[in-house]
Amino acid sequence: MGIFAKIAAGEIPSYKCAENDEFYAFLDINPLVKGHTLVIPRREVDYIFDMEDDELARFEVFAKKVAVAIKAAFPCVKVGQAVLGLEVPHAHIHLIPMQSEKDMNFANPKLSLPAEEMQAIADKIYKEFSK
Ligand code: AMP
């Protein structure tokens, strides 16, 4: 099993932001900004565009709900969405609360936040998602 599948299965710790039977959302460990979240399918699939239409549609609808929760927890202009997948071969959507387009630049230096702050950020998003 790959690292993200293990995260979704709870075998590797993560800062959980949202979940349902099929999908899981957790904080990016090296966020571009506070609230930078990854959304993944629980099942192992590398390339997002290999997903069947129905699954991809459900994935995006789940990501939308997570984005709404992120925006409520971390007021921003919009939540940006990006798919790279160059590092981890398990489909994932990056959701990033943006104040400007600069926040979406993956070449920016990443934040390294203390564990307590990461937990507090995840809890805030989880609370909004669960409303
Ligand atoms: P990419 O595959 O290019 O979209 O990049 C993978 C992303 O996953 C990067 O932003 C990493 O910081 C993030 N990442 C890698 N391992 C973990 C992990 N164990 N927990 C949370 N985020 C991770």
mmCIF file of N, CA, C and O and ligand atoms in Angstrom, residues 3-4 7 12 26-30 36 38 84-88 92 94 106 110, ligand 1:
data_model
loop_
_atom_site.group_PDB
_atom_site.id
_atom_site.type_symbol
_atom_site.label_atom_id
_atom_site.label_comp_id
_atom_site.label_asym_id
_atom_site.label_seq_id
_atom_site.Cartn_x
_atom_site.Cartn_y
_atom_site.Cartn_z
ATOM 1 N N ILE A 3 1.794 5.440 0.528
ATOM 2 C CA ILE A 3 1.715 6.285 1.726
ATOM 3 C C ILE A 3 0.331 6.933 1.900
ATOM 4 O O ILE A 3 -0.212 6.958 3.019
ATOM 5 N N PHE A 4 -0.272 7.413 0.813
ATOM 6 C CA PHE A 4 -1.564 8.091 0.978
ATOM 7 C C PHE A 4 -2.687 7.090 1.274
ATOM 8 O O PHE A 4 -3.611 7.398 2.020
ATOM 9 N N ILE A 7 -2.407 6.470 4.849
ATOM 10 C CA ILE A 7 -2.956 7.618 5.594
ATOM 11 C C ILE A 7 -4.473 7.496 5.666
ATOM 12 O O ILE A 7 -5.070 7.620 6.740
ATOM 13 N N ILE A 12 -0.982 5.419 8.889
ATOM 14 C CA ILE A 12 0.042 6.462 9.046
ATOM 15 C C ILE A 12 -0.704 7.694 9.530
ATOM 16 O O ILE A 12 -1.779 8.016 9.000
ATOM 17 N N PHE A 26 -6.860 15.699 4.374
ATOM 18 C CA PHE A 26 -5.897 15.916 5.468
ATOM 19 C C PHE A 26 -4.962 17.055 5.084
ATOM 20 O O PHE A 26 -4.829 17.402 3.900
ATOM 21 N N LEU A 27 -4.312 17.622 6.106
ATOM 22 C CA LEU A 27 -3.426 18.761 5.829
ATOM 23 C C LEU A 27 -2.174 18.315 5.098
ATOM 24 O O LEU A 27 -1.572 17.282 5.438
ATOM 25 N N ASP A 28 -1.775 19.111 4.107
ATOM 26 C CA ASP A 28 -0.455 18.911 3.498
ATOM 27 C C ASP A 28 0.589 19.179 4.577
ATOM 28 O O ASP A 28 0.533 20.184 5.281
ATOM 29 N N ILE A 29 1.530 18.262 4.705
ATOM 30 C CA ILE A 29 2.511 18.341 5.788
ATOM 31 C C ILE A 29 3.453 19.544 5.614
ATOM 32 O O ILE A 29 4.002 20.060 6.583
ATOM 33 N N ASN A 30 3.633 19.982 4.377
ATOM 34 C CA ASN A 30 4.453 21.165 4.082
ATOM 35 C C ASN A 30 3.598 22.176 3.335
ATOM 36 O O ASN A 30 3.725 22.350 2.113
ATOM 37 N N HIS A 36 -3.822 24.612 3.786
ATOM 38 C CA HIS A 36 -3.520 23.836 2.564
ATOM 39 C C HIS A 36 -3.836 22.360 2.844
ATOM 40 O O HIS A 36 -3.221 21.727 3.695
ATOM 41 N N LEU A 38 -5.089 18.358 1.359
ATOM 42 C CA LEU A 38 -5.077 17.374 0.269
ATOM 43 C C LEU A 38 -6.329 16.511 0.362
ATOM 44 O O LEU A 38 -6.720 16.114 1.463
ATOM 45 N N LEU A 84 -1.233 18.086 -9.099
ATOM 46 C CA LEU A 84 0.117 17.902 -9.646
ATOM 47 C C LEU A 84 0.422 16.408 -9.699
ATOM 48 O O LEU A 84 0.479 15.815 -10.757
ATOM 49 N N GLY A 85 0.629 15.836 -8.522
ATOM 50 C CA GLY A 85 0.857 14.387 -8.471
ATOM 51 C C GLY A 85 2.222 13.975 -8.989
ATOM 52 O O GLY A 85 2.416 12.838 -9.404
ATOM 53 N N LEU A 86 3.171 14.899 -8.966
ATOM 54 C CA LEU A 86 4.512 14.573 -9.456
ATOM 55 C C LEU A 86 5.358 13.890 -8.387
ATOM 56 O O LEU A 86 6.353 13.238 -8.687
ATOM 57 N N GLU A 87 4.934 14.047 -7.137
ATOM 58 C CA GLU A 87 5.724 13.528 -6.008
ATOM 59 C C GLU A 87 5.139 12.213 -5.477
ATOM 60 O O GLU A 87 5.872 11.260 -5.269
ATOM 61 N N VAL A 88 3.835 12.218 -5.232
ATOM 62 C CA VAL A 88 3.178 11.046 -4.631
ATOM 63 C C VAL A 88 2.221 10.424 -5.662
ATOM 64 O O VAL A 88 1.285 11.093 -6.115
ATOM 65 N N HIS A 92 -4.518 13.096 -5.883
ATOM 66 C CA HIS A 92 -4.864 14.042 -4.812
ATOM 67 C C HIS A 92 -5.097 15.426 -5.383
ATOM 68 O O HIS A 92 -4.426 15.848 -6.323
ATOM 69 N N HIS A 94 -5.025 19.357 -4.364
ATOM 70 C CA HIS A 94 -4.583 20.367 -3.400
ATOM 71 C C HIS A 94 -5.674 21.431 -3.307
ATOM 72 O O HIS A 94 -6.103 21.976 -4.345
ATOM 73 N N PHE A 106 3.634 26.837 -6.434
ATOM 74 C CA PHE A 106 4.252 25.687 -5.762
ATOM 75 C C PHE A 106 5.768 25.827 -5.641
ATOM 76 O O PHE A 106 6.403 25.012 -4.976
ATOM 77 N N LYS A 110 7.826 26.395 1.524
ATOM 78 C CA LYS A 110 6.725 25.785 2.271
ATOM 79 C C LYS A 110 6.820 26.162 3.752
ATOM 80 O O LYS A 110 7.907 26.428 4.260
HETATM 81 P P1 AMP B 1 2.520 16.309 -5.555
HETATM 82 O O1 AMP B 1 2.504 14.795 -5.705
HETATM 83 O O2 AMP B 1 3.493 16.957 -6.486
HETATM 84 O O3 AMP B 1 1.146 16.904 -5.635
HETATM 85 O O4 AMP B 1 3.080 16.618 -4.082
HETATM 86 C C1 AMP B 1 2.741 15.813 -2.969
HETATM 87 C C2 AMP B 1 2.309 16.666 -1.811
HETATM 88 O O5 AMP B 1 2.046 15.782 -0.723
HETATM 89 C C3 AMP B 1 3.349 17.686 -1.324
HETATM 90 O O6 AMP B 1 2.727 18.962 -1.236
HETATM 91 C C4 AMP B 1 3.769 17.156 0.045
HETATM 92 O O7 AMP B 1 4.062 18.167 0.977
HETATM 93 C C5 AMP B 1 2.570 16.329 0.465
HETATM 94 N N1 AMP B 1 2.874 15.201 1.346
HETATM 95 C C6 AMP B 1 3.798 14.228 1.131
HETATM 96 N N2 AMP B 1 3.784 13.331 2.144
HETATM 97 C C7 AMP B 1 2.831 13.750 3.019
HETATM 98 C C8 AMP B 1 2.330 13.259 4.252
HETATM 99 N N3 AMP B 1 2.814 12.142 4.827
HETATM 100 N N4 AMP B 1 1.342 13.948 4.878
HETATM 101 C C9 AMP B 1 0.838 15.077 4.314
HETATM 102 N N5 AMP B 1 1.266 15.591 3.146
HETATM 103 C C10 AMP B 1 2.254 14.946 2.503
#
